[in-house]
Amino acid sequence: MTASSVPPQKQVVFEWEQTRHSVAEDVLGIVTGTFVVALGLHLLKAVGAVTGGTAGLALLIDQSSEIPFWLIFTLVNAPFVVLALWKKGVRFTVLTAICVGAVAALSAVNVGWMPVSAPQPVYAVLGGNLLVGVGLLILFRHGASVGGVNIVAILVQDRTGFRAGWTQMIVDVLIVVASFLVVDWRMVVLSAVGAVVLNLVLALNHRPGRYIGH
């Protein structure tokens, strides 16, 4: 069936001017995405869990040092922001730097304004990873990320078509395995399950061509 034979109300419009996000939509998307990511990380931090990517690495360092999480998160992601400038252009890099800063700032705010006392570990780990996954999806849809392995995963997807979620899952396994050095083995196992949940959210939902909006 050709496009001309499809009823007008069912035709898909691909013109850039009609499908791109407005500035207001991008701003709201970035605010929402960073808030959801920071909330998910707050739950993971509260139970001493880790996850994949640079967020997991930051959580791991946080548990073995006295450095504030917001600072660790910023420093860990800084090299990947430079990588974004080299491979993804100025707009993506600026938005990613803003998102990294926003998540770091919100993480500091969450500590003071939303203290979490002894949440149920399974609920916190699974819920935290779901929130991080959903937040990342929102940011991806608005041309941004929170740095780290997300950038590498998107680059691989753009170049090869290999889904971003699967790339990140491979790296995440390595990070979670490394957490055996500082985290109780039961929490490592639970964290591994949570990391799989996060990456399934990305792998099953972030596909090139699935969505039209830019």
PDB file of N, CA and C in Angstrom, residues 4-100:
ATOM      1  N   SER A   4       0.035   7.370  -0.545  1.00  0.00           N
ATOM      2  CA  SER A   4      -1.097   8.138  -1.052  1.00  0.00           C
ATOM      3  C   SER A   4      -2.409   7.408  -0.862  1.00  0.00           C
ATOM      4  N   SER A   5      -2.339   6.059  -0.740  1.00  0.00           N
ATOM      5  CA  SER A   5      -3.564   5.287  -0.585  1.00  0.00           C
ATOM      6  C   SER A   5      -3.991   5.126   0.864  1.00  0.00           C
ATOM      7  N   VAL A   6      -3.128   5.571   1.799  1.00  0.00           N
ATOM      8  CA  VAL A   6      -3.464   5.485   3.215  1.00  0.00           C
ATOM      9  C   VAL A   6      -4.357   6.644   3.589  1.00  0.00           C
ATOM     10  N   PRO A   7      -5.459   6.416   4.318  1.00  0.00           N
ATOM     11  CA  PRO A   7      -6.334   7.512   4.730  1.00  0.00           C
ATOM     12  C   PRO A   7      -5.542   8.607   5.412  1.00  0.00           C
ATOM     13  N   PRO A   8      -5.869   9.895   5.190  1.00  0.00           N
ATOM     14  CA  PRO A   8      -5.116  11.005   5.744  1.00  0.00           C
ATOM     15  C   PRO A   8      -4.882  10.892   7.242  1.00  0.00           C
ATOM     16  N   GLN A   9      -5.903  10.423   7.983  1.00  0.00           N
ATOM     17  CA  GLN A   9      -5.752  10.367   9.422  1.00  0.00           C
ATOM     18  C   GLN A   9      -4.773   9.289   9.867  1.00  0.00           C
ATOM     19  N   LYS A  10      -4.399   8.362   8.954  1.00  0.00           N
ATOM     20  CA  LYS A  10      -3.488   7.285   9.310  1.00  0.00           C
ATOM     21  C   LYS A  10      -2.103   7.472   8.722  1.00  0.00           C
ATOM     22  N   GLN A  11      -1.900   8.501   7.922  1.00  0.00           N
ATOM     23  CA  GLN A  11      -0.603   8.713   7.312  1.00  0.00           C
ATOM     24  C   GLN A  11       0.394   9.193   8.366  1.00  0.00           C
ATOM     25  N   VAL A  12       1.632   8.729   8.231  1.00  0.00           N
ATOM     26  CA  VAL A  12       2.696   9.138   9.124  1.00  0.00           C
ATOM     27  C   VAL A  12       3.475  10.265   8.479  1.00  0.00           C
ATOM     28  N   VAL A  13       3.678  11.333   9.215  1.00  0.00           N
ATOM     29  CA  VAL A  13       4.358  12.506   8.679  1.00  0.00           C
ATOM     30  C   VAL A  13       5.789  12.516   9.179  1.00  0.00           C
ATOM     31  N   PHE A  14       6.723  12.604   8.242  1.00  0.00           N
ATOM     32  CA  PHE A  14       8.124  12.552   8.605  1.00  0.00           C
ATOM     33  C   PHE A  14       8.835  13.895   8.454  1.00  0.00           C
ATOM     34  N   GLU A  15       8.148  14.931   8.006  1.00  0.00           N
ATOM     35  CA  GLU A  15       8.802  16.206   7.790  1.00  0.00           C
ATOM     36  C   GLU A  15       9.392  16.718   9.102  1.00  0.00           C
ATOM     37  N   TRP A  16      10.630  17.173   9.033  1.00  0.00           N
ATOM     38  CA  TRP A  16      11.362  17.637  10.209  1.00  0.00           C
ATOM     39  C   TRP A  16      10.610  18.731  10.950  1.00  0.00           C
ATOM     40  N   GLU A  17      10.062  19.702  10.235  1.00  0.00           N
ATOM     41  CA  GLU A  17       9.410  20.824  10.887  1.00  0.00           C
ATOM     42  C   GLU A  17       8.194  20.385  11.695  1.00  0.00           C
ATOM     43  N   GLN A  18       7.570  19.280  11.312  1.00  0.00           N
ATOM     44  CA  GLN A  18       6.367  18.843  12.005  1.00  0.00           C
ATOM     45  C   GLN A  18       6.641  17.799  13.081  1.00  0.00           C
ATOM     46  N   THR A  19       7.840  17.236  13.104  1.00  0.00           N
ATOM     47  CA  THR A  19       8.118  16.171  14.055  1.00  0.00           C
ATOM     48  C   THR A  19       9.158  16.541  15.109  1.00  0.00           C
ATOM     49  N   ARG A  20       9.933  17.574  14.902  1.00  0.00           N
ATOM     50  CA  ARG A  20      10.971  17.904  15.881  1.00  0.00           C
ATOM     51  C   ARG A  20      10.348  18.475  17.152  1.00  0.00           C
ATOM     52  N   HIS A  21      11.074  18.330  18.259  1.00  0.00           N
ATOM     53  CA  HIS A  21      10.621  18.886  19.523  1.00  0.00           C
ATOM     54  C   HIS A  21      10.866  20.389  19.545  1.00  0.00           C
ATOM     55  N   SER A  22       9.966  21.104  20.180  1.00  0.00           N
ATOM     56  CA  SER A  22      10.168  22.531  20.379  1.00  0.00           C
ATOM     57  C   SER A  22      11.166  22.736  21.518  1.00  0.00           C
ATOM     58  N   VAL A  23      11.647  23.963  21.662  1.00  0.00           N
ATOM     59  CA  VAL A  23      12.576  24.264  22.756  1.00  0.00           C
ATOM     60  C   VAL A  23      11.922  23.976  24.104  1.00  0.00           C
ATOM     61  N   ALA A  24      10.665  24.368  24.243  1.00  0.00           N
ATOM     62  CA  ALA A  24       9.957  24.122  25.507  1.00  0.00           C
ATOM     63  C   ALA A  24       9.835  22.629  25.794  1.00  0.00           C
ATOM     64  N   GLU A  25       9.584  21.835  24.764  1.00  0.00           N
ATOM     65  CA  GLU A  25       9.476  20.384  24.943  1.00  0.00           C
ATOM     66  C   GLU A  25      10.824  19.787  25.349  1.00  0.00           C
ATOM     67  N   ASP A  26      11.904  20.274  24.729  1.00  0.00           N
ATOM     68  CA  ASP A  26      13.233  19.790  25.099  1.00  0.00           C
ATOM     69  C   ASP A  26      13.572  20.141  26.536  1.00  0.00           C
ATOM     70  N   VAL A  27      13.266  21.359  26.941  1.00  0.00           N
ATOM     71  CA  VAL A  27      13.559  21.790  28.313  1.00  0.00           C
ATOM     72  C   VAL A  27      12.794  20.926  29.307  1.00  0.00           C
ATOM     73  N   LEU A  28      11.492  20.755  29.068  1.00  0.00           N
ATOM     74  CA  LEU A  28      10.681  19.946  29.975  1.00  0.00           C
ATOM     75  C   LEU A  28      11.146  18.496  29.990  1.00  0.00           C
ATOM     76  N   GLY A  29      11.525  17.971  28.811  1.00  0.00           N
ATOM     77  CA  GLY A  29      12.009  16.601  28.740  1.00  0.00           C
ATOM     78  C   GLY A  29      13.291  16.407  29.526  1.00  0.00           C
ATOM     79  N   ILE A  30      14.204  17.363  29.422  1.00  0.00           N
ATOM     80  CA  ILE A  30      15.475  17.265  30.134  1.00  0.00           C
ATOM     81  C   ILE A  30      15.271  17.405  31.641  1.00  0.00           C
ATOM     82  N   VAL A  31      14.413  18.336  32.049  1.00  0.00           N
ATOM     83  CA  VAL A  31      14.117  18.485  33.480  1.00  0.00           C
ATOM     84  C   VAL A  31      13.506  17.201  34.031  1.00  0.00           C
ATOM     85  N   THR A  32      12.542  16.650  33.306  1.00  0.00           N
ATOM     86  CA  THR A  32      11.884  15.422  33.751  1.00  0.00           C
ATOM     87  C   THR A  32      12.856  14.250  33.778  1.00  0.00           C
ATOM     88  N   GLY A  33      13.626  14.080  32.696  1.00  0.00           N
ATOM     89  CA  GLY A  33      14.550  12.958  32.613  1.00  0.00           C
ATOM     90  C   GLY A  33      15.611  12.978  33.698  1.00  0.00           C
ATOM     91  N   THR A  34      16.203  14.140  33.941  1.00  0.00           N
ATOM     92  CA  THR A  34      17.254  14.222  34.966  1.00  0.00           C
ATOM     93  C   THR A  34      16.678  14.005  36.359  1.00  0.00           C
ATOM     94  N   PHE A  35      15.468  14.496  36.590  1.00  0.00           N
ATOM     95  CA  PHE A  35      14.836  14.291  37.896  1.00  0.00           C
ATOM     96  C   PHE A  35      14.586  12.814  38.145  1.00  0.00           C
ATOM     97  N   VAL A  36      14.075  12.115  37.132  1.00  0.00           N
ATOM     98  CA  VAL A  36      13.765  10.690  37.284  1.00  0.00           C
ATOM     99  C   VAL A  36      15.046   9.879  37.473  1.00  0.00           C
ATOM    100  N   VAL A  37      16.096  10.195  36.723  1.00  0.00           N
ATOM    101  CA  VAL A  37      17.374   9.496  36.887  1.00  0.00           C
ATOM    102  C   VAL A  37      17.930   9.704  38.293  1.00  0.00           C
ATOM    103  N   ALA A  38      17.931  10.956  38.754  1.00  0.00           N
ATOM    104  CA  ALA A  38      18.466  11.255  40.085  1.00  0.00           C
ATOM    105  C   ALA A  38      17.671  10.552  41.179  1.00  0.00           C
ATOM    106  N   LEU A  39      16.355  10.467  41.004  1.00  0.00           N
ATOM    107  CA  LEU A  39      15.523   9.779  41.986  1.00  0.00           C
ATOM    108  C   LEU A  39      15.854   8.290  42.030  1.00  0.00           C
ATOM    109  N   GLY A  40      16.042   7.687  40.866  1.00  0.00           N
ATOM    110  CA  GLY A  40      16.414   6.276  40.827  1.00  0.00           C
ATOM    111  C   GLY A  40      17.753   6.020  41.495  1.00  0.00           C
ATOM    112  N   LEU A  41      18.734   6.878  41.228  1.00  0.00           N
ATOM    113  CA  LEU A  41      20.047   6.720  41.851  1.00  0.00           C
ATOM    114  C   LEU A  41      19.972   6.920  43.364  1.00  0.00           C
ATOM    115  N   HIS A  42      19.076   7.795  43.796  1.00  0.00           N
ATOM    116  CA  HIS A  42      18.898   8.037  45.228  1.00  0.00           C
ATOM    117  C   HIS A  42      18.420   6.767  45.930  1.00  0.00           C
ATOM    118  N   LEU A  43      17.508   6.039  45.304  1.00  0.00           N
ATOM    119  CA  LEU A  43      17.032   4.776  45.877  1.00  0.00           C
ATOM    120  C   LEU A  43      18.148   3.733  45.923  1.00  0.00           C
ATOM    121  N   LEU A  44      18.931   3.650  44.857  1.00  0.00           N
ATOM    122  CA  LEU A  44      20.024   2.686  44.817  1.00  0.00           C
ATOM    123  C   LEU A  44      21.073   2.998  45.880  1.00  0.00           C
ATOM    124  N   LYS A  45      21.391   4.261  46.021  1.00  0.00           N
ATOM    125  CA  LYS A  45      22.382   4.675  47.014  1.00  0.00           C
ATOM    126  C   LYS A  45      21.900   4.371  48.432  1.00  0.00           C
ATOM    127  N   ALA A  46      20.603   4.505  48.655  1.00  0.00           N
ATOM    128  CA  ALA A  46      20.043   4.313  49.993  1.00  0.00           C
ATOM    129  C   ALA A  46      20.220   2.891  50.508  1.00  0.00           C
ATOM    130  N   VAL A  47      20.267   1.909  49.595  1.00  0.00           N
ATOM    131  CA  VAL A  47      20.407   0.509  50.027  1.00  0.00           C
ATOM    132  C   VAL A  47      21.805  -0.041  49.761  1.00  0.00           C
ATOM    133  N   GLY A  48      22.716   0.821  49.327  1.00  0.00           N
ATOM    134  CA  GLY A  48      24.082   0.376  49.076  1.00  0.00           C
ATOM    135  C   GLY A  48      24.222  -0.488  47.850  1.00  0.00           C
ATOM    136  N   ALA A  49      23.344  -0.275  46.864  1.00  0.00           N
ATOM    137  CA  ALA A  49      23.390  -1.069  45.638  1.00  0.00           C
ATOM    138  C   ALA A  49      24.249  -0.380  44.593  1.00  0.00           C
ATOM    139  N   VAL A  50      24.581  -1.118  43.557  1.00  0.00           N
ATOM    140  CA  VAL A  50      25.269  -0.545  42.407  1.00  0.00           C
ATOM    141  C   VAL A  50      24.415  -0.857  41.184  1.00  0.00           C
ATOM    142  N   THR A  51      24.808  -0.305  40.079  1.00  0.00           N
ATOM    143  CA  THR A  51      24.158  -0.614  38.816  1.00  0.00           C
ATOM    144  C   THR A  51      25.212  -0.539  37.735  1.00  0.00           C
ATOM    145  N   GLY A  52      24.806  -0.512  36.490  1.00  0.00           N
ATOM    146  CA  GLY A  52      25.787  -0.480  35.420  1.00  0.00           C
ATOM    147  C   GLY A  52      26.186   0.929  35.049  1.00  0.00           C
ATOM    148  N   GLY A  53      27.087   1.011  34.094  1.00  0.00           N
ATOM    149  CA  GLY A  53      27.501   2.311  33.565  1.00  0.00           C
ATOM    150  C   GLY A  53      28.301   3.134  34.554  1.00  0.00           C
ATOM    151  N   THR A  54      28.517   4.385  34.182  1.00  0.00           N
ATOM    152  CA  THR A  54      29.270   5.271  35.064  1.00  0.00           C
ATOM    153  C   THR A  54      28.496   5.592  36.331  1.00  0.00           C
ATOM    154  N   ALA A  55      27.165   5.500  36.282  1.00  0.00           N
ATOM    155  CA  ALA A  55      26.375   5.687  37.501  1.00  0.00           C
ATOM    156  C   ALA A  55      26.719   4.595  38.508  1.00  0.00           C
ATOM    157  N   GLY A  56      26.828   3.351  38.021  1.00  0.00           N
ATOM    158  CA  GLY A  56      27.213   2.260  38.896  1.00  0.00           C
ATOM    159  C   GLY A  56      28.624   2.426  39.424  1.00  0.00           C
ATOM    160  N   LEU A  57      29.523   2.890  38.564  1.00  0.00           N
ATOM    161  CA  LEU A  57      30.891   3.133  39.000  1.00  0.00           C
ATOM    162  C   LEU A  57      30.928   4.217  40.073  1.00  0.00           C
ATOM    163  N   ALA A  58      30.126   5.264  39.885  1.00  0.00           N
ATOM    164  CA  ALA A  58      30.058   6.339  40.880  1.00  0.00           C
ATOM    165  C   ALA A  58      29.503   5.825  42.204  1.00  0.00           C
ATOM    166  N   LEU A  59      28.469   4.983  42.145  1.00  0.00           N
ATOM    167  CA  LEU A  59      27.916   4.395  43.366  1.00  0.00           C
ATOM    168  C   LEU A  59      28.949   3.521  44.062  1.00  0.00           C
ATOM    169  N   LEU A  60      29.729   2.799  43.275  1.00  0.00           N
ATOM    170  CA  LEU A  60      30.758   1.923  43.830  1.00  0.00           C
ATOM    171  C   LEU A  60      31.833   2.737  44.553  1.00  0.00           C
ATOM    172  N   ILE A  61      32.290   3.807  43.923  1.00  0.00           N
ATOM    173  CA  ILE A  61      33.299   4.676  44.548  1.00  0.00           C
ATOM    174  C   ILE A  61      32.719   5.343  45.784  1.00  0.00           C
ATOM    175  N   ASP A  62      31.443   5.727  45.715  1.00  0.00           N
ATOM    176  CA  ASP A  62      30.796   6.390  46.843  1.00  0.00           C
ATOM    177  C   ASP A  62      30.812   5.498  48.082  1.00  0.00           C
ATOM    178  N   GLN A  63      30.645   4.197  47.887  1.00  0.00           N
ATOM    179  CA  GLN A  63      30.598   3.275  49.023  1.00  0.00           C
ATOM    180  C   GLN A  63      31.969   3.009  49.623  1.00  0.00           C
ATOM    181  N   SER A  64      33.012   3.339  48.902  1.00  0.00           N
ATOM    182  CA  SER A  64      34.365   3.067  49.405  1.00  0.00           C
ATOM    183  C   SER A  64      35.164   4.336  49.661  1.00  0.00           C
ATOM    184  N   SER A  65      34.487   5.495  49.703  1.00  0.00           N
ATOM    185  CA  SER A  65      35.184   6.756  49.947  1.00  0.00           C
ATOM    186  C   SER A  65      34.263   7.719  50.675  1.00  0.00           C
ATOM    187  N   GLU A  66      34.818   8.839  51.078  1.00  0.00           N
ATOM    188  CA  GLU A  66      34.041   9.883  51.759  1.00  0.00           C
ATOM    189  C   GLU A  66      33.690  11.027  50.812  1.00  0.00           C
ATOM    190  N   ILE A  67      33.979  10.868  49.548  1.00  0.00           N
ATOM    191  CA  ILE A  67      33.697  11.919  48.565  1.00  0.00           C
ATOM    192  C   ILE A  67      32.197  11.953  48.289  1.00  0.00           C
ATOM    193  N   PRO A  68      31.589  13.147  48.231  1.00  0.00           N
ATOM    194  CA  PRO A  68      30.145  13.234  47.959  1.00  0.00           C
ATOM    195  C   PRO A  68      29.798  12.613  46.609  1.00  0.00           C
ATOM    196  N   PHE A  69      28.643  11.953  46.562  1.00  0.00           N
ATOM    197  CA  PHE A  69      28.240  11.276  45.340  1.00  0.00           C
ATOM    198  C   PHE A  69      28.134  12.230  44.164  1.00  0.00           C
ATOM    199  N   TRP A  70      27.599  13.430  44.394  1.00  0.00           N
ATOM    200  CA  TRP A  70      27.409  14.368  43.284  1.00  0.00           C
ATOM    201  C   TRP A  70      28.739  14.703  42.622  1.00  0.00           C
ATOM    202  N   LEU A  71      29.809  14.805  43.421  1.00  0.00           N
ATOM    203  CA  LEU A  71      31.125  15.127  42.872  1.00  0.00           C
ATOM    204  C   LEU A  71      31.706  13.923  42.127  1.00  0.00           C
ATOM    205  N   ILE A  72      31.549  12.739  42.708  1.00  0.00           N
ATOM    206  CA  ILE A  72      32.022  11.529  42.037  1.00  0.00           C
ATOM    207  C   ILE A  72      31.333  11.373  40.686  1.00  0.00           C
ATOM    208  N   PHE A  73      30.017  11.540  40.673  1.00  0.00           N
ATOM    209  CA  PHE A  73      29.249  11.388  39.441  1.00  0.00           C
ATOM    210  C   PHE A  73      29.743  12.358  38.370  1.00  0.00           C
ATOM    211  N   THR A  74      30.025  13.576  38.758  1.00  0.00           N
ATOM    212  CA  THR A  74      30.495  14.584  37.802  1.00  0.00           C
ATOM    213  C   THR A  74      31.869  14.219  37.245  1.00  0.00           C
ATOM    214  N   LEU A  75      32.790  13.844  38.124  1.00  0.00           N
ATOM    215  CA  LEU A  75      34.156  13.545  37.697  1.00  0.00           C
ATOM    216  C   LEU A  75      34.220  12.292  36.826  1.00  0.00           C
ATOM    217  N   VAL A  76      33.440  11.276  37.189  1.00  0.00           N
ATOM    218  CA  VAL A  76      33.454  10.035  36.414  1.00  0.00           C
ATOM    219  C   VAL A  76      32.954  10.265  34.996  1.00  0.00           C
ATOM    220  N   ASN A  77      31.974  11.147  34.846  1.00  0.00           N
ATOM    221  CA  ASN A  77      31.373  11.375  33.533  1.00  0.00           C
ATOM    222  C   ASN A  77      32.095  12.420  32.684  1.00  0.00           C
ATOM    223  N   ALA A  78      32.969  13.211  33.299  1.00  0.00           N
ATOM    224  CA  ALA A  78      33.637  14.288  32.563  1.00  0.00           C
ATOM    225  C   ALA A  78      34.370  13.805  31.305  1.00  0.00           C
ATOM    226  N   PRO A  79      35.161  12.719  31.360  1.00  0.00           N
ATOM    227  CA  PRO A  79      35.861  12.284  30.133  1.00  0.00           C
ATOM    228  C   PRO A  79      34.904  11.912  29.000  1.00  0.00           C
ATOM    229  N   PHE A  80      33.748  11.387  29.347  1.00  0.00           N
ATOM    230  CA  PHE A  80      32.806  10.959  28.323  1.00  0.00           C
ATOM    231  C   PHE A  80      32.086  12.144  27.677  1.00  0.00           C
ATOM    232  N   VAL A  81      32.008  13.248  28.413  1.00  0.00           N
ATOM    233  CA  VAL A  81      31.460  14.464  27.813  1.00  0.00           C
ATOM    234  C   VAL A  81      32.394  14.957  26.711  1.00  0.00           C
ATOM    235  N   VAL A  82      33.714  14.844  26.953  1.00  0.00           N
ATOM    236  CA  VAL A  82      34.696  15.194  25.926  1.00  0.00           C
ATOM    237  C   VAL A  82      34.532  14.279  24.713  1.00  0.00           C
ATOM    238  N   LEU A  83      34.313  12.996  24.962  1.00  0.00           N
ATOM    239  CA  LEU A  83      34.074  12.048  23.874  1.00  0.00           C
ATOM    240  C   LEU A  83      32.841  12.440  23.073  1.00  0.00           C
ATOM    241  N   ALA A  84      31.822  12.904  23.759  1.00  0.00           N
ATOM    242  CA  ALA A  84      30.605  13.331  23.076  1.00  0.00           C
ATOM    243  C   ALA A  84      30.880  14.498  22.142  1.00  0.00           C
ATOM    244  N   LEU A  85      31.728  15.439  22.570  1.00  0.00           N
ATOM    245  CA  LEU A  85      32.068  16.585  21.728  1.00  0.00           C
ATOM    246  C   LEU A  85      32.775  16.125  20.468  1.00  0.00           C
ATOM    247  N   TRP A  86      33.629  15.122  20.603  1.00  0.00           N
ATOM    248  CA  TRP A  86      34.392  14.620  19.459  1.00  0.00           C
ATOM    249  C   TRP A  86      33.495  13.862  18.478  1.00  0.00           C
ATOM    250  N   LYS A  87      32.524  13.095  18.994  1.00  0.00           N
ATOM    251  CA  LYS A  87      31.763  12.189  18.142  1.00  0.00           C
ATOM    252  C   LYS A  87      30.328  12.624  17.851  1.00  0.00           C
ATOM    253  N   LYS A  88      29.714  13.388  18.751  1.00  0.00           N
ATOM    254  CA  LYS A  88      28.281  13.654  18.626  1.00  0.00           C
ATOM    255  C   LYS A  88      27.933  15.117  18.378  1.00  0.00           C
ATOM    256  N   GLY A  89      28.901  16.004  18.396  1.00  0.00           N
ATOM    257  CA  GLY A  89      28.614  17.390  18.084  1.00  0.00           C
ATOM    258  C   GLY A  89      28.346  18.256  19.300  1.00  0.00           C
ATOM    259  N   VAL A  90      28.281  19.560  19.035  1.00  0.00           N
ATOM    260  CA  VAL A  90      28.185  20.547  20.109  1.00  0.00           C
ATOM    261  C   VAL A  90      26.856  20.449  20.845  1.00  0.00           C
ATOM    262  N   ARG A  91      25.751  20.344  20.109  1.00  0.00           N
ATOM    263  CA  ARG A  91      24.436  20.345  20.763  1.00  0.00           C
ATOM    264  C   ARG A  91      24.291  19.187  21.740  1.00  0.00           C
ATOM    265  N   PHE A  92      24.617  17.976  21.286  1.00  0.00           N
ATOM    266  CA  PHE A  92      24.517  16.807  22.153  1.00  0.00           C
ATOM    267  C   PHE A  92      25.434  16.956  23.365  1.00  0.00           C
ATOM    268  N   THR A  93      26.638  17.485  23.149  1.00  0.00           N
ATOM    269  CA  THR A  93      27.595  17.630  24.237  1.00  0.00           C
ATOM    270  C   THR A  93      27.109  18.629  25.270  1.00  0.00           C
ATOM    271  N   VAL A  94      26.614  19.775  24.812  1.00  0.00           N
ATOM    272  CA  VAL A  94      26.124  20.794  25.744  1.00  0.00           C
ATOM    273  C   VAL A  94      24.954  20.254  26.561  1.00  0.00           C
ATOM    274  N   LEU A  95      24.012  19.583  25.881  1.00  0.00           N
ATOM    275  CA  LEU A  95      22.862  19.026  26.586  1.00  0.00           C
ATOM    276  C   LEU A  95      23.289  17.942  27.582  1.00  0.00           C
ATOM    277  N   THR A  96      24.256  17.126  27.184  1.00  0.00           N
ATOM    278  CA  THR A  96      24.735  16.074  28.074  1.00  0.00           C
ATOM    279  C   THR A  96      25.436  16.670  29.294  1.00  0.00           C
ATOM    280  N   ALA A  97      26.248  17.703  29.086  1.00  0.00           N
ATOM    281  CA  ALA A  97      26.910  18.366  30.211  1.00  0.00           C
ATOM    282  C   ALA A  97      25.873  18.957  31.167  1.00  0.00           C
ATOM    283  N   ILE A  98      24.823  19.536  30.610  1.00  0.00           N
ATOM    284  CA  ILE A  98      23.742  20.089  31.442  1.00  0.00           C
ATOM    285  C   ILE A  98      23.069  18.975  32.233  1.00  0.00           C
ATOM    286  N   CYS A  99      22.821  17.849  31.577  1.00  0.00           N
ATOM    287  CA  CYS A  99      22.156  16.732  32.244  1.00  0.00           C
ATOM    288  C   CYS A  99      23.016  16.138  33.355  1.00  0.00           C
ATOM    289  N   VAL A 100      24.315  15.985  33.099  1.00  0.00           N
ATOM    290  CA  VAL A 100      25.219  15.477  34.129  1.00  0.00           C
ATOM    291  C   VAL A 100      25.215  16.415  35.330  1.00  0.00           C
TER     292      VAL A 100
END
